Tab-separated table of C-alpha atoms in Angstrom:
chain	number	residue	atom	x	y	z
P	1459	MET	CA	10.164	-49.067	-25.221
P	1460	LEU	CA	10.561	-47.147	-21.825
P	1461	LYS	CA	11.252	-43.775	-23.719
P	1462	ARG	CA	8.029	-44.222	-25.845
P	1463	TRP	CA	6.024	-44.893	-22.698
P	1464	SER	CA	7.432	-41.972	-21.067
P	1465	ALA	CA	6.735	-39.714	-24.035
P	1466	GLN	CA	3.108	-41.042	-24.425
P	1467	ARG	CA	2.369	-40.251	-20.550
P	1468	SER	CA	3.828	-36.895	-20.988
P	1469	ALA	CA	1.653	-36.071	-24.117
P	1470	ALA	CA	-1.365	-37.265	-22.236
P	1471	GLY	CA	-0.366	-34.931	-19.429
P	1472	GLN	CA	0.661	-37.395	-16.833
P	1473	PRO	CA	4.503	-37.132	-17.009
P	1474	VAL	CA	6.639	-40.091	-15.428
P	1475	ALA	CA	8.183	-39.146	-12.092
P	1476	VAL	CA	11.773	-39.807	-11.840
P	1477	GLY	CA	11.325	-42.636	-9.179
P	1478	GLU	CA	8.504	-44.237	-11.300
P	1479	TRP	CA	11.043	-44.181	-14.271
P	1480	GLU	CA	13.831	-45.708	-12.271
P	1481	ARG	CA	11.577	-48.601	-11.074
P	1482	ALA	CA	10.498	-49.304	-14.527
P	1483	LYS	CA	13.926	-49.251	-15.761
P	1484	GLN	CA	14.956	-51.669	-12.926
P	1485	SER	CA	12.125	-53.984	-13.607
P	1486	TYR	CA	11.945	-54.086	-17.385
P	1487	VAL	CA	15.680	-53.475	-18.351
P	1488	TYR	CA	17.800	-54.875	-15.672
P	1489	ARG	CA	15.484	-57.597	-14.256
P	1490	ALA	CA	13.522	-58.491	-17.311
P	1491	GLU	CA	10.285	-58.465	-15.061
P	1492	ILE	CA	7.111	-57.678	-16.691
P	1493	GLY	CA	4.192	-56.475	-14.681
P	1494	VAL	CA	1.293	-58.331	-16.279
P	1495	HIS	CA	-1.689	-56.163	-16.249
P	1496	LEU	CA	-3.536	-57.874	-19.235
P	1497	PRO	CA	-5.412	-61.187	-19.451
P	1498	LEU	CA	-3.279	-63.904	-20.599
P	1499	PRO	CA	-5.597	-64.732	-23.721
P	1500	LEU	CA	-4.185	-61.471	-25.128
P	1501	HIS	CA	-0.726	-62.921	-25.097
P	1502	GLY	CA	-1.885	-65.306	-27.971
P	1503	MET	CA	-3.360	-62.330	-29.712
P	1504	ALA	CA	-0.079	-60.547	-29.442
P	1505	ALA	CA	1.835	-63.551	-30.697
P	1506	ALA	CA	-0.593	-64.088	-33.643
P	1507	LEU	CA	-0.070	-60.209	-34.262
P	1508	VAL	CA	3.612	-60.587	-34.438
P	1509	ALA	CA	3.468	-63.746	-36.482
P	1510	SER	CA	1.303	-61.885	-38.993
P	1511	ARG	CA	3.663	-58.914	-39.172
P	1512	LEU	CA	6.816	-61.137	-39.804
P	1513	ASN	CA	4.801	-62.915	-42.576
P	1514	GLU	CA	4.047	-59.473	-44.180
P	1515	SER	CA	7.548	-58.658	-43.900
P	1516	GLY	CA	8.750	-61.974	-45.534
P	1517	LEU	CA	10.432	-63.190	-42.393
P	1518	GLN	CA	10.641	-66.516	-40.852
P	1519	PRO	CA	9.698	-67.110	-37.084
P	1520	HIS	CA	13.079	-68.666	-36.356
P	1521	TYR	CA	16.736	-68.202	-37.631
P	1522	TRP	CA	20.229	-69.548	-36.955
P	1523	CYS	CA	23.038	-67.241	-36.175
P	1524	THR	CA	26.391	-67.707	-37.500
P	1525	VAL	CA	27.668	-69.600	-34.368
P	1526	GLY	CA	24.656	-71.968	-34.840
P	1527	GLU	CA	22.684	-70.869	-32.088
P	1528	PRO	CA	18.833	-70.275	-32.654
P	1529	VAL	CA	17.224	-66.838	-32.946
P	1530	ALA	CA	13.526	-67.330	-31.918
P	1531	LEU	CA	12.440	-63.964	-33.533
P	1532	ALA	CA	8.748	-64.538	-33.138
P	1533	ALA	CA	9.079	-65.466	-29.530
P	1534	ASP	CA	11.531	-62.683	-28.766
P	1535	LEU	CA	9.191	-60.014	-30.610
P	1536	THR	CA	6.274	-61.322	-28.981
P	1537	ALA	CA	7.893	-61.047	-25.514
P	1538	LEU	CA	8.691	-57.447	-26.278
P	1539	VAL	CA	5.400	-56.485	-27.604
P	1540	TRP	CA	3.615	-58.087	-24.664
P	1541	ALA	CA	5.951	-56.130	-22.174
P	1542	GLU	CA	5.166	-53.157	-23.908
P	1543	MET	CA	1.402	-53.591	-24.022
P	1544	ASN	CA	1.343	-54.172	-20.194
P	1545	LEU	CA	3.580	-51.257	-19.613
P	1546	CYS	CA	1.338	-48.895	-21.658
P	1547	THR	CA	-2.114	-50.155	-20.539
P	1548	GLY	CA	-0.939	-50.388	-16.782
P	1549	THR	CA	-3.989	-49.964	-14.280
P	1550	LEU	CA	-6.418	-49.430	-17.291
P	1551	ALA	CA	-5.979	-53.053	-18.087
P	1552	ASP	CA	-6.395	-53.847	-14.271
P	1553	ALA	CA	-9.988	-52.489	-14.520
P	1554	ILE	CA	-11.187	-54.876	-17.199
P	1555	GLU	CA	-13.822	-57.306	-16.102
P	1556	GLN	CA	-15.388	-58.424	-19.302
P	1557	PRO	CA	-13.562	-60.575	-22.253
P	1558	ALA	CA	-15.282	-58.129	-24.877
P	1559	GLU	CA	-13.287	-55.194	-23.102
P	1560	THR	CA	-10.155	-57.128	-23.468
P	1561	ALA	CA	-10.617	-57.704	-26.949
P	1562	THR	CA	-11.619	-54.093	-27.733
P	1563	LEU	CA	-8.591	-52.945	-25.708
P	1564	PHE	CA	-6.209	-55.079	-28.000
P	1565	GLU	CA	-7.863	-54.068	-31.106
P	1566	ARG	CA	-7.409	-50.387	-30.253
P	1567	TRP	CA	-3.732	-51.212	-29.459
P	1568	SER	CA	-2.953	-53.105	-32.536
P	1569	LEU	CA	-4.335	-50.515	-34.855
P	1570	THR	CA	-2.633	-47.564	-33.310
P	1571	CYS	CA	0.703	-49.085	-32.063
P	1572	ALA	CA	1.166	-52.232	-34.188
P	1573	GLY	CA	3.821	-50.295	-36.037
P	1574	ILE	CA	6.074	-50.783	-33.032
P	1575	ILE	CA	6.700	-54.260	-34.357
P	1576	HIS	CA	8.196	-52.839	-37.452
P	1577	GLU	CA	10.246	-50.414	-35.582
P	1578	HIS	CA	11.719	-53.267	-33.575
P	1579	LEU	CA	12.478	-55.195	-36.818
P	1580	ALA	CA	14.016	-52.260	-38.395
P	1581	HIS	CA	16.299	-51.819	-35.221
P	1582	LEU	CA	17.155	-55.475	-35.396
P	1583	HIS	CA	18.127	-55.013	-39.098
P	1584	GLY	CA	20.409	-52.128	-38.223
P	1585	GLN	CA	22.253	-54.233	-35.427
P	1586	ALA	CA	22.637	-57.232	-37.604
P	1587	LEU	CA	24.104	-55.128	-40.532
P	1588	ARG	CA	26.617	-53.613	-38.088
P	1589	ALA	CA	27.368	-57.000	-36.586
P	1590	LEU	CA	28.053	-58.153	-40.383
P	1591	ALA	CA	30.225	-55.249	-41.075
P	1592	SER	CA	32.644	-55.792	-38.283
């Protein structure tokens, strides 16, 4: 997620400075803190998008792992997508004042970046296969 954010910023002519990269890594990776820039109603829209993608992929929102512990796939993916949306929108989202602008921002993001959900699912699939093989 951070690598994609950095690449997008570089492509837009605004490369991520070393200090900014380290702060983002500390916050998102080590402390699991999400800087929320988007209005909370978008979290529900992100959850609905994840649920839709899981359904399209024939996946359930919850599974049980081999040791009997629950895997909340939908909730975990929603948290990941929410973090990515907030990271990528940053201060642009802070400037939003009208609900219609919020919906427009989400629609644009979901059209251009919703493939991220499938990338996360593919990565998870690969990890599951490696775990089953060992």
